[in-house]
Amino acid sequence: MTFQEISEILKQKFETAITAVKAEVQPDPYIIVEAKSIKEISTFLRDDESLSFDFLNCLSGLDLKGKLATVYHLSSMKHNHKFVIRIEVATEQPNIPSIESIWKTANWHEREAFDMFGIIFDGHPDLRRILMPYDWDGYPLKKDYQVPEFYNGMKVPY
Amino acid sequence: METVLKTSHGRTLRTEEMVINMGPQHPSTHGVLRLELVVDGEIVIDVIPHIGYLHRCFEKHSEHMTNYQQVIPYVDRMDYVAAMNNEFSFAIAGEKLLKIQVPERVEYIRVIMAELQRIASHLIAIGTFGIDIGAFTPFLFCFRDREKILDLFEMTCGARLLYNYIWIGGLSHDLPPEFIPKAKEFIVDFRKTIKEINDLLSYNHIFIKRTANIGVLPADVAINFGCTGPMLRGSGVNWDLRKNDTYSVYNKFDFEVCVGKGEFGTVGDCWDRYMVRVNEMEQSLRIIEQAISTLPEGSISSAIPKRVRPNPGEVYGRAESPRGELGFYIVSDGTGTPYRIKARSPAFVNLSVISEISRGYMIADLVAITGSIDIVLGEVDR
């Protein structure tokens, strides 16, 4: 199925939850959905027969300067189609429900997005830092990130 | 006062349980990986992987580059034993974003290089897996033949490990005239090596005893965890991006997708994952043979853009690396500097399933399971 068809199905089913359909973005268009309904939408995308998105390719954090976003790249092995969903939240309150229970791939990817952007995934069973040291301050991939001068008494910029 | 002992992810230990750290400096973790094991005697109750020891934040570095082509050397250093495939994947994403059509000769050379690199990478996987189990000789055979592939790369672009060879829109060098005869010679020699490896290792009784029925990964778990590459195919799922989401010129070649069949145990055990790699080397040879015999003439640099300045937009480009689906998510804001690059590294995703498939096995089996996942920590940590 094409992006148009899938977004039409979602629009009919979850009319209020979809904020925008960015069909003009090239080459990979996406839709923006509300954070609170991501679990419902994900479950529908996975379980619906004609969609059956059984595979979460990638979950990325994104800093949009003032807003934080997560991007979900989904694909279906059965029908061989792809879809992209984005969630945008305010930097001051970066809470997004975890979809770890739907696709286990999200477990480590959400930890990475938390580690790099400080996005808090509510309901994640084990939200610890994954790549940075556990006692590191700040979130490195944010656009306004300042490298700390010292880490445990060691000079950081070399 | 009673002290409560807990693991780092908050599990309370029972009296008979004990925590052991395997790594970060341990020969069978293939680099700097720390596995926090909860054991009851010799039985593994739980595994908590700790990664990040090789973290260089390649994604942050990329955001400071002034040209997309400058990202390619960083991409090389992710999966440092399969650098060609990393470049290939990144070039696919970049070309999709820029809407570049590359000349056919470039595509053919890329496929030849990617398949040679796949063999080289699988040779390391097979050789070190043998060492993990206790078979030393096959390792030497594997590295002897890997050297021949590296020689081919060296004569093409001067580098043996990190090439900076595949650029967005083209290649850095054309093939030298002596490449084709040398590659043909390699194909003939290497078929014998595959037979040797099979005789020495694959059907060795001790090897089968150590790997069959160990670390069984069922197909539905593999899909739910996002495993790709030989991990997924070992579980019997016929899924290969070269066939299922075909890119470059792979649709012009005749080859088979190898899947695990559970010949000596259950489908999805360590032996199946190992055997998928061995069989894939033969298929790669077939692709290289066909590509060499039909290699078209043409320019290799005509489509390389003078300045890479994509329109605002975003792309997710993916390709089949030796470890699975390697994807790059690129967001462009219309300048020459990438706004955001995220790598979906297959080893990172494949490693996350380790705690799921190693519960209830012995510690010695965990070594086999880690070896069969075939991680490269440079790619896990990026």
mmCIF file of C-alpha atoms in Angstrom, chain B:
data_model
loop_
_atom_site.group_PDB
_atom_site.id
_atom_site.type_symbol
_atom_site.label_atom_id
_atom_site.label_comp_id
_atom_site.label_asym_id
_atom_site.label_seq_id
_atom_site.Cartn_x
_atom_site.Cartn_y
_atom_site.Cartn_z
ATOM 1 C CA MET B 1 20.507 -5.661 58.965
ATOM 2 C CA GLU B 2 19.682 -7.529 55.817
ATOM 3 C CA THR B 3 21.166 -6.155 52.588
ATOM 4 C CA VAL B 4 19.209 -6.617 49.383
ATOM 5 C CA LEU B 5 21.400 -7.283 46.356
ATOM 6 C CA LYS B 6 20.145 -6.048 43.007
ATOM 7 C CA THR B 7 21.285 -6.147 39.397
ATOM 8 C CA SER B 8 21.763 -2.911 37.502
ATOM 9 C CA HIS B 9 18.277 -3.111 35.997
ATOM 10 C CA GLY B 10 16.690 -3.573 39.398
ATOM 11 C CA ARG B 11 16.176 -7.324 39.724
ATOM 12 C CA THR B 12 16.514 -8.589 43.290
ATOM 13 C CA LEU B 13 18.875 -11.528 43.613
ATOM 14 C CA ARG B 14 17.797 -14.723 45.296
ATOM 15 C CA THR B 15 20.149 -16.472 47.745
ATOM 16 C CA GLU B 16 21.484 -19.001 45.242
ATOM 17 C CA GLU B 17 22.016 -16.435 42.481
ATOM 18 C CA MET B 18 25.271 -14.674 41.798
ATOM 19 C CA VAL B 19 26.341 -11.838 39.478
ATOM 20 C CA ILE B 20 29.382 -12.304 37.249
ATOM 21 C CA ASN B 21 30.769 -9.749 34.838
ATOM 22 C CA MET B 22 31.865 -11.121 31.489
ATOM 23 C CA GLY B 23 33.914 -8.405 29.848
ATOM 24 C CA PRO B 24 34.565 -5.603 28.958
ATOM 25 C CA GLN B 25 37.939 -7.261 28.361
ATOM 26 C CA HIS B 26 37.081 -10.817 27.460
ATOM 27 C CA PRO B 27 38.153 -12.735 24.344
ATOM 28 C CA SER B 28 34.710 -14.097 23.564
ATOM 29 C CA THR B 29 32.816 -10.815 23.701
ATOM 30 C CA HIS B 30 34.472 -9.745 20.415
ATOM 31 C CA GLY B 31 35.465 -6.324 21.646
ATOM 32 C CA VAL B 32 34.526 -4.185 24.588
ATOM 33 C CA LEU B 33 31.151 -5.551 25.592
ATOM 34 C CA ARG B 34 30.237 -6.212 29.196
ATOM 35 C CA LEU B 35 27.669 -8.866 29.920
ATOM 36 C CA GLU B 36 26.333 -8.785 33.455
ATOM 37 C CA LEU B 37 25.344 -12.383 34.122
ATOM 38 C CA VAL B 38 22.999 -13.564 36.826
ATOM 39 C CA VAL B 39 23.958 -17.195 37.341
ATOM 40 C CA ASP B 40 22.800 -20.075 39.469
ATOM 41 C CA GLY B 41 25.889 -22.264 39.475
ATOM 42 C CA GLU B 42 26.685 -22.759 35.791
ATOM 43 C CA ILE B 43 23.183 -21.912 34.568
ATOM 44 C CA VAL B 44 22.543 -18.455 33.141
ATOM 45 C CA ILE B 45 19.410 -16.949 34.698
ATOM 46 C CA ASP B 46 19.643 -13.524 33.073
ATOM 47 C CA VAL B 47 21.982 -11.497 30.890
ATOM 48 C CA ILE B 48 22.188 -7.707 31.005
ATOM 49 C CA PRO B 49 24.395 -6.296 28.239
ATOM 50 C CA HIS B 50 26.256 -3.062 28.925
ATOM 51 C CA ILE B 51 27.421 -1.298 25.783
ATOM 52 C CA GLY B 52 28.863 2.094 24.956
ATOM 53 C CA TYR B 53 32.561 1.523 25.621
ATOM 54 C CA LEU B 54 33.350 2.397 21.997
ATOM 55 C CA HIS B 55 30.840 5.222 21.757
ATOM 56 C CA ARG B 56 32.199 8.081 19.646
ATOM 57 C CA CYS B 57 28.858 9.687 18.780
ATOM 58 C CA PHE B 58 29.334 9.581 15.038
ATOM 59 C CA GLU B 59 25.915 11.207 14.736
ATOM 60 C CA LYS B 60 27.104 14.364 16.500
ATOM 61 C CA HIS B 61 30.267 14.468 14.391
ATOM 62 C CA SER B 62 28.164 14.316 11.216
ATOM 63 C CA GLU B 63 26.190 17.369 12.283
ATOM 64 C CA HIS B 64 29.424 19.353 12.200
ATOM 65 C CA MET B 65 30.479 18.345 8.699
ATOM 66 C CA THR B 66 30.133 20.908 5.923
ATOM 67 C CA ASN B 67 29.565 18.334 3.200
ATOM 68 C CA TYR B 68 27.736 15.036 3.104
ATOM 69 C CA GLN B 69 30.735 13.351 1.482
ATOM 70 C CA GLN B 70 32.754 14.073 4.624
ATOM 71 C CA VAL B 71 30.495 11.754 6.602
ATOM 72 C CA ILE B 72 31.615 8.693 4.614
ATOM 73 C CA PRO B 73 34.935 8.149 6.469
ATOM 74 C CA TYR B 74 32.989 8.211 9.739
ATOM 75 C CA VAL B 75 30.576 5.648 8.358
ATOM 76 C CA ASP B 76 33.570 3.415 7.529
ATOM 77 C CA ARG B 77 34.524 3.324 11.167
ATOM 78 C CA MET B 78 31.161 2.031 12.348
ATOM 79 C CA ASP B 79 31.367 -1.557 11.206
ATOM 80 C CA TYR B 80 35.088 -1.622 10.584
ATOM 81 C CA VAL B 81 35.149 -5.143 9.154
ATOM 82 C CA ALA B 82 32.487 -4.348 6.543
ATOM 83 C CA ALA B 83 33.251 -0.754 5.628
ATOM 84 C CA MET B 84 32.211 -1.128 1.982
ATOM 85 C CA ASN B 85 28.682 -2.106 2.961
ATOM 86 C CA ASN B 86 28.405 0.859 5.300
ATOM 87 C CA GLU B 87 29.442 3.254 2.548
ATOM 88 C CA PHE B 88 27.074 1.565 0.132
ATOM 89 C CA SER B 89 24.156 1.988 2.486
ATOM 90 C CA PHE B 90 24.972 5.611 3.178
ATOM 91 C CA ALA B 91 25.393 6.346 -0.514
ATOM 92 C CA ILE B 92 21.972 4.812 -1.211
ATOM 93 C CA ALA B 93 20.364 7.074 1.396
ATOM 94 C CA GLY B 94 22.211 10.133 0.088
ATOM 95 C CA GLU B 95 21.325 9.423 -3.531
ATOM 96 C CA LYS B 96 17.681 8.889 -2.643
ATOM 97 C CA LEU B 97 17.691 12.277 -0.933
ATOM 98 C CA LEU B 98 19.421 14.013 -3.849
ATOM 99 C CA LYS B 99 17.517 12.029 -6.513
ATOM 100 C CA ILE B 100 20.734 11.060 -8.294
ATOM 101 C CA GLN B 101 20.825 8.251 -10.821
ATOM 102 C CA VAL B 102 24.293 6.714 -10.823
ATOM 103 C CA PRO B 103 25.889 5.160 -13.935
ATOM 104 C CA GLU B 104 25.458 1.433 -14.378
ATOM 105 C CA ARG B 105 29.176 0.679 -14.163
ATOM 106 C CA VAL B 106 29.239 2.275 -10.721
ATOM 107 C CA GLU B 107 26.373 0.053 -9.568
ATOM 108 C CA TYR B 108 28.125 -3.074 -10.817
ATOM 109 C CA ILE B 109 31.422 -2.208 -9.139
ATOM 110 C CA ARG B 110 29.561 -1.391 -5.929
ATOM 111 C CA VAL B 111 27.869 -4.770 -5.968
ATOM 112 C CA ILE B 112 31.198 -6.556 -6.589
ATOM 113 C CA MET B 113 32.825 -4.667 -3.724
ATOM 114 C CA ALA B 114 29.888 -5.170 -1.361
ATOM 115 C CA GLU B 115 29.804 -8.911 -2.010
ATOM 116 C CA LEU B 116 33.576 -9.288 -1.614
ATOM 117 C CA GLN B 117 33.263 -7.399 1.652
ATOM 118 C CA ARG B 118 30.396 -9.640 2.722
ATOM 119 C CA ILE B 119 32.632 -12.681 2.228
ATOM 120 C CA ALA B 120 35.473 -11.013 4.149
ATOM 121 C CA SER B 121 33.136 -10.137 7.001
ATOM 122 C CA HIS B 122 31.578 -13.602 7.127
ATOM 123 C CA LEU B 123 35.078 -15.122 7.171
ATOM 124 C CA ILE B 124 35.839 -13.174 10.348
ATOM 125 C CA ALA B 125 32.506 -14.223 11.833
ATOM 126 C CA ILE B 126 33.093 -17.880 11.019
ATOM 127 C CA GLY B 127 36.749 -17.891 12.068
ATOM 128 C CA THR B 128 36.228 -16.207 15.413
ATOM 129 C CA PHE B 129 33.123 -18.297 16.080
ATOM 130 C CA GLY B 130 35.300 -21.379 15.630
ATOM 131 C CA ILE B 131 37.837 -19.993 18.079
ATOM 132 C CA ASP B 132 35.085 -19.330 20.623
ATOM 133 C CA ILE B 133 34.120 -22.990 20.437
ATOM 134 C CA GLY B 134 37.723 -24.203 20.508
ATOM 135 C CA ALA B 135 38.543 -24.817 16.831
ATOM 136 C CA PHE B 136 41.664 -22.863 15.995
ATOM 137 C CA THR B 137 42.696 -24.055 12.516
ATOM 138 C CA PRO B 138 39.639 -22.859 10.523
ATOM 139 C CA PHE B 139 40.382 -19.370 11.817
ATOM 140 C CA LEU B 140 43.763 -19.411 10.059
ATOM 141 C CA PHE B 141 42.172 -20.648 6.828
ATOM 142 C CA CYS B 142 39.582 -17.874 7.008
ATOM 143 C CA PHE B 143 42.111 -15.129 7.582
ATOM 144 C CA ARG B 144 44.384 -16.432 4.830
ATOM 145 C CA ASP B 145 41.581 -16.004 2.306
ATOM 146 C CA ARG B 146 40.345 -12.751 3.748
ATOM 147 C CA GLU B 147 43.801 -11.396 3.025
ATOM 148 C CA LYS B 148 43.249 -12.059 -0.694
ATOM 149 C CA ILE B 149 40.074 -9.957 -0.622
ATOM 150 C CA LEU B 150 41.877 -7.151 1.165
ATOM 151 C CA ASP B 151 44.562 -7.294 -1.532
ATOM 152 C CA LEU B 152 41.846 -6.775 -4.139
ATOM 153 C CA PHE B 153 40.594 -3.739 -2.242
ATOM 154 C CA GLU B 154 44.103 -2.423 -1.818
ATOM 155 C CA MET B 155 44.842 -2.555 -5.532
ATOM 156 C CA THR B 156 41.592 -0.672 -6.208
ATOM 157 C CA CYS B 157 41.644 2.159 -3.691
ATOM 158 C CA GLY B 158 44.857 1.857 -1.683
ATOM 159 C CA ALA B 159 43.217 1.038 1.643
ATOM 160 C CA ARG B 160 42.773 -2.364 3.240
ATOM 161 C CA LEU B 161 40.248 -1.746 5.989
ATOM 162 C CA LEU B 162 38.653 1.713 5.846
ATOM 163 C CA TYR B 163 38.253 2.640 2.220
ATOM 164 C CA ASN B 164 36.321 5.893 1.665
ATOM 165 C CA TYR B 165 35.669 4.298 -1.726
ATOM 166 C CA ILE B 166 31.925 4.538 -2.415
ATOM 167 C CA TRP B 167 30.905 8.181 -2.596
ATOM 168 C CA ILE B 168 27.482 9.729 -3.040
ATOM 169 C CA GLY B 169 27.008 9.574 -6.820
ATOM 170 C CA GLY B 170 30.042 7.467 -7.697
ATOM 171 C CA LEU B 171 33.335 5.934 -6.652
ATOM 172 C CA SER B 172 36.744 7.298 -5.778
ATOM 173 C CA HIS B 173 38.682 5.078 -8.221
ATOM 174 C CA ASP B 174 37.926 2.892 -11.204
ATOM 175 C CA LEU B 175 38.936 -0.765 -11.166
ATOM 176 C CA PRO B 176 42.560 -1.319 -12.175
ATOM 177 C CA PRO B 177 43.075 -3.599 -15.220
ATOM 178 C CA GLU B 178 44.527 -6.439 -13.127
ATOM 179 C CA PHE B 179 41.492 -6.538 -10.835
ATOM 180 C CA ILE B 180 39.266 -8.769 -12.976
ATOM 181 C CA PRO B 181 41.799 -11.619 -13.512
ATOM 182 C CA LYS B 182 42.752 -11.539 -9.825
ATOM 183 C CA ALA B 183 39.102 -11.648 -8.783
ATOM 184 C CA LYS B 184 38.429 -14.595 -11.087
ATOM 185 C CA GLU B 185 41.408 -16.399 -9.592
ATOM 186 C CA PHE B 186 40.062 -15.684 -6.120
ATOM 187 C CA ILE B 187 36.642 -17.136 -6.955
ATOM 188 C CA VAL B 188 38.204 -20.407 -8.113
ATOM 189 C CA ASP B 189 40.440 -20.624 -5.031
ATOM 190 C CA PHE B 190 37.748 -19.668 -2.611
ATOM 191 C CA ARG B 191 35.308 -22.394 -3.638
ATOM 192 C CA LYS B 192 37.911 -24.853 -2.343
ATOM 193 C CA THR B 193 38.179 -22.959 0.945
ATOM 194 C CA ILE B 194 34.434 -23.187 1.511
ATOM 195 C CA LYS B 195 34.704 -26.950 1.131
ATOM 196 C CA GLU B 196 37.635 -26.998 3.534
ATOM 197 C CA ILE B 197 35.706 -24.983 6.096
ATOM 198 C CA ASN B 198 32.762 -27.353 5.783
ATOM 199 C CA ASP B 199 34.976 -30.397 6.236
ATOM 200 C CA LEU B 200 36.932 -28.944 9.127
ATOM 201 C CA LEU B 201 34.281 -27.081 11.051
ATOM 202 C CA SER B 202 30.666 -27.143 9.851
ATOM 203 C CA TYR B 203 30.145 -30.901 10.009
ATOM 204 C CA ASN B 204 32.601 -31.534 12.826
ATOM 205 C CA HIS B 205 30.974 -33.642 15.516
ATOM 206 C CA ILE B 206 32.227 -31.547 18.456
ATOM 207 C CA PHE B 207 31.226 -28.331 16.731
ATOM 208 C CA ILE B 208 27.705 -29.588 16.095
ATOM 209 C CA LYS B 209 27.383 -30.779 19.706
ATOM 210 C CA ARG B 210 28.398 -27.329 20.920
ATOM 211 C CA THR B 211 26.145 -25.292 18.628
ATOM 212 C CA ALA B 212 23.053 -27.294 17.619
ATOM 213 C CA ASN B 213 19.995 -26.705 19.848
ATOM 214 C CA ILE B 214 21.807 -23.840 21.594
ATOM 215 C CA GLY B 215 20.395 -20.304 21.699
ATOM 216 C CA VAL B 216 17.239 -21.088 19.768
ATOM 217 C CA LEU B 217 15.639 -17.931 18.389
ATOM 218 C CA PRO B 218 12.062 -18.508 17.166
ATOM 219 C CA ALA B 219 11.013 -16.611 14.049
ATOM 220 C CA ASP B 220 8.288 -14.509 15.699
ATOM 221 C CA VAL B 221 10.658 -13.385 18.465
ATOM 222 C CA ALA B 222 13.287 -12.503 15.870
ATOM 223 C CA ILE B 223 10.816 -10.325 13.958
ATOM 224 C CA ASN B 224 9.451 -8.657 17.076
ATOM 225 C CA PHE B 225 12.980 -7.798 18.239
ATOM 226 C CA GLY B 226 13.843 -6.462 14.791
ATOM 227 C CA CYS B 227 16.627 -8.961 14.102
ATOM 228 C CA THR B 228 17.857 -8.945 10.522
ATOM 229 C CA GLY B 229 20.489 -10.592 8.388
ATOM 230 C CA PRO B 230 21.778 -14.086 9.200
ATOM 231 C CA MET B 231 20.122 -13.835 12.634
ATOM 232 C CA LEU B 232 16.679 -13.620 11.044
ATOM 233 C CA ARG B 233 17.396 -16.000 8.177
ATOM 234 C CA GLY B 234 18.862 -18.520 10.613
ATOM 235 C CA SER B 235 15.410 -18.635 12.203
ATOM 236 C CA GLY B 236 13.943 -19.756 8.902
ATOM 237 C CA VAL B 237 12.546 -16.435 7.705
ATOM 238 C CA ASN B 238 13.156 -15.849 4.015
ATOM 239 C CA TRP B 239 13.953 -12.141 4.170
ATOM 240 C CA ASP B 240 16.828 -10.461 2.412
ATOM 241 C CA LEU B 241 16.736 -6.808 1.388
ATOM 242 C CA ARG B 242 18.674 -7.657 -1.755
ATOM 243 C CA LYS B 243 15.593 -9.610 -2.872
ATOM 244 C CA ASN B 244 12.683 -8.203 -0.883
ATOM 245 C CA ASP B 245 13.466 -4.490 -1.211
ATOM 246 C CA THR B 246 15.847 -4.747 -4.093
ATOM 247 C CA TYR B 247 18.284 -1.910 -4.586
ATOM 248 C CA SER B 248 21.164 -1.101 -6.924
ATOM 249 C CA VAL B 249 21.362 -3.819 -9.620
ATOM 250 C CA TYR B 250 20.749 -6.869 -7.451
ATOM 251 C CA ASN B 251 17.601 -7.748 -9.419
ATOM 252 C CA LYS B 252 19.792 -8.549 -12.445
ATOM 253 C CA PHE B 253 21.631 -11.363 -10.699
ATOM 254 C CA ASP B 254 20.562 -14.860 -9.945
ATOM 255 C CA PHE B 255 21.177 -15.938 -6.350
ATOM 256 C CA GLU B 256 19.397 -17.699 -3.529
ATOM 257 C CA VAL B 257 18.484 -16.486 -0.067
ATOM 258 C CA CYS B 258 19.911 -18.937 2.467
ATOM 259 C CA VAL B 259 17.730 -19.796 5.453
ATOM 260 C CA GLY B 260 18.219 -22.021 8.488
ATOM 261 C CA LYS B 261 16.636 -25.445 8.238
ATOM 262 C CA GLY B 262 17.472 -26.953 11.601
ATOM 263 C CA GLU B 263 19.489 -29.800 10.077
ATOM 264 C CA PHE B 264 21.097 -30.858 13.353
ATOM 265 C CA GLY B 265 18.731 -29.401 15.903
ATOM 266 C CA THR B 266 16.018 -26.800 16.090
ATOM 267 C CA VAL B 267 15.473 -24.076 13.473
ATOM 268 C CA GLY B 268 17.112 -20.893 14.742
ATOM 269 C CA ASP B 269 19.932 -22.375 16.783
ATOM 270 C CA CYS B 270 23.580 -21.288 16.702
ATOM 271 C CA TRP B 271 24.498 -23.848 14.047
ATOM 272 C CA ASP B 272 21.799 -22.548 11.696
ATOM 273 C CA ARG B 273 23.011 -18.978 12.030
ATOM 274 C CA TYR B 274 26.547 -20.147 11.379
ATOM 275 C CA MET B 275 25.540 -22.221 8.354
ATOM 276 C CA VAL B 276 23.572 -19.348 6.802
ATOM 277 C CA ARG B 277 26.825 -17.376 6.723
ATOM 278 C CA VAL B 278 28.753 -20.220 5.117
ATOM 279 C CA ASN B 279 26.083 -20.676 2.434
ATOM 280 C CA GLU B 280 25.846 -16.941 1.819
ATOM 281 C CA MET B 281 29.523 -16.834 0.889
ATOM 282 C CA GLU B 282 28.811 -19.224 -1.973
ATOM 283 C CA GLN B 283 25.887 -17.037 -3.119
ATOM 284 C CA SER B 284 28.095 -13.940 -2.958
ATOM 285 C CA LEU B 285 30.607 -15.697 -5.187
ATOM 286 C CA ARG B 286 27.816 -16.344 -7.690
ATOM 287 C CA ILE B 287 26.845 -12.657 -7.698
ATOM 288 C CA ILE B 288 30.457 -11.559 -8.168
ATOM 289 C CA GLU B 289 30.910 -14.016 -11.048
ATOM 290 C CA GLN B 290 27.835 -12.693 -12.853
ATOM 291 C CA ALA B 291 28.725 -9.056 -12.193
ATOM 292 C CA ILE B 292 32.276 -9.489 -13.478
ATOM 293 C CA SER B 293 31.169 -11.193 -16.661
ATOM 294 C CA THR B 294 28.614 -8.478 -17.505
ATOM 295 C CA LEU B 295 30.482 -5.426 -16.206
ATOM 296 C CA PRO B 296 29.486 -2.489 -18.444
ATOM 297 C CA GLU B 297 31.836 0.259 -19.592
ATOM 298 C CA GLY B 298 31.331 3.862 -18.574
ATOM 299 C CA SER B 299 32.349 6.635 -16.278
ATOM 300 C CA ILE B 300 32.572 6.197 -12.528
ATOM 301 C CA SER B 301 32.544 9.837 -11.496
ATOM 302 C CA SER B 302 30.117 11.578 -13.864
ATOM 303 C CA ALA B 303 27.249 11.628 -11.352
ATOM 304 C CA ILE B 304 29.237 12.844 -8.347
ATOM 305 C CA PRO B 305 27.697 16.216 -7.435
ATOM 306 C CA LYS B 306 30.043 19.192 -7.124
ATOM 307 C CA ARG B 307 28.264 20.296 -3.972
ATOM 308 C CA VAL B 308 25.911 18.070 -2.059
ATOM 309 C CA ARG B 309 23.056 20.369 -1.088
ATOM 310 C CA PRO B 310 19.788 18.432 -0.853
ATOM 311 C CA ASN B 311 16.390 20.097 -0.626
ATOM 312 C CA PRO B 312 14.786 20.116 2.817
ATOM 313 C CA GLY B 313 13.376 16.689 3.444
ATOM 314 C CA GLU B 314 14.123 13.389 5.039
ATOM 315 C CA VAL B 315 14.959 9.905 3.954
ATOM 316 C CA TYR B 316 15.463 6.429 5.346
ATOM 317 C CA GLY B 317 17.784 4.454 3.109
ATOM 318 C CA ARG B 318 18.630 0.861 3.840
ATOM 319 C CA ALA B 319 20.743 -1.947 2.465
ATOM 320 C CA GLU B 320 21.687 -5.475 3.448
ATOM 321 C CA SER B 321 25.019 -5.410 5.259
ATOM 322 C CA PRO B 322 26.651 -8.703 6.355
ATOM 323 C CA ARG B 323 24.934 -8.310 9.730
ATOM 324 C CA GLY B 324 21.523 -7.306 8.480
ATOM 325 C CA GLU B 325 19.563 -4.213 7.648
ATOM 326 C CA LEU B 326 21.801 -1.168 7.871
ATOM 327 C CA GLY B 327 19.684 1.953 7.566
ATOM 328 C CA PHE B 328 20.465 5.641 7.595
ATOM 329 C CA TYR B 329 17.846 8.191 8.553
ATOM 330 C CA ILE B 330 18.928 11.570 7.204
ATOM 331 C CA VAL B 331 17.149 14.864 7.829
ATOM 332 C CA SER B 332 18.191 17.715 5.589
ATOM 333 C CA ASP B 333 17.443 21.388 6.238
ATOM 334 C CA GLY B 334 18.542 22.497 2.772
ATOM 335 C CA THR B 335 22.161 23.307 3.650
ATOM 336 C CA GLY B 336 25.324 21.347 2.992
ATOM 337 C CA THR B 337 25.435 20.185 6.598
ATOM 338 C CA PRO B 338 23.212 17.243 7.562
ATOM 339 C CA TYR B 339 20.692 18.325 10.209
ATOM 340 C CA ARG B 340 20.482 14.859 11.702
ATOM 341 C CA ILE B 341 21.871 11.465 10.770
ATOM 342 C CA LYS B 342 20.829 8.373 12.619
ATOM 343 C CA ALA B 343 22.277 4.972 11.872
ATOM 344 C CA ARG B 344 20.109 1.926 12.403
ATOM 345 C CA SER B 345 22.876 -0.538 12.985
ATOM 346 C CA PRO B 346 21.998 -4.226 12.663
ATOM 347 C CA ALA B 347 24.465 -5.364 15.329
ATOM 348 C CA PHE B 348 22.878 -3.021 17.883
ATOM 349 C CA VAL B 349 19.435 -4.467 17.258
ATOM 350 C CA ASN B 350 20.630 -8.072 17.022
ATOM 351 C CA LEU B 351 22.496 -7.807 20.318
ATOM 352 C CA SER B 352 19.361 -6.689 22.142
ATOM 353 C CA VAL B 353 17.879 -10.165 21.753
ATOM 354 C CA ILE B 354 20.739 -11.873 23.650
ATOM 355 C CA SER B 355 19.040 -11.886 27.044
ATOM 356 C CA GLU B 356 15.963 -13.450 25.441
ATOM 357 C CA ILE B 357 17.797 -16.395 23.856
ATOM 358 C CA SER B 358 20.408 -17.236 26.490
ATOM 359 C CA ARG B 359 18.272 -17.870 29.570
ATOM 360 C CA GLY B 360 18.629 -21.398 30.893
ATOM 361 C CA TYR B 361 21.817 -22.285 29.025
ATOM 362 C CA MET B 362 25.282 -22.795 30.517
ATOM 363 C CA ILE B 363 27.876 -20.018 30.640
ATOM 364 C CA ALA B 364 29.952 -21.878 28.032
ATOM 365 C CA ASP B 365 26.918 -21.859 25.717
ATOM 366 C CA LEU B 366 26.620 -18.105 26.146
ATOM 367 C CA VAL B 367 30.020 -17.837 24.475
ATOM 368 C CA ALA B 368 28.620 -19.736 21.482
ATOM 369 C CA ILE B 369 25.494 -17.563 21.410
ATOM 370 C CA THR B 370 27.484 -14.313 21.490
ATOM 371 C CA GLY B 371 29.706 -15.626 18.712
ATOM 372 C CA SER B 372 26.760 -16.634 16.564
ATOM 373 C CA ILE B 373 25.152 -13.178 16.800
ATOM 374 C CA ASP B 374 28.332 -11.807 15.174
ATOM 375 C CA ILE B 375 28.520 -8.360 16.706
ATOM 376 C CA VAL B 376 31.024 -5.677 15.855
ATOM 377 C CA LEU B 377 31.198 -3.304 18.772
ATOM 378 C CA GLY B 378 32.189 -0.381 16.589
ATOM 379 C CA GLU B 379 28.755 -0.629 15.057
ATOM 380 C CA VAL B 380 26.861 -1.381 18.243
ATOM 381 C CA ASP B 381 28.231 1.741 19.916
ATOM 382 C CA ARG B 382 28.757 3.930 16.861
#
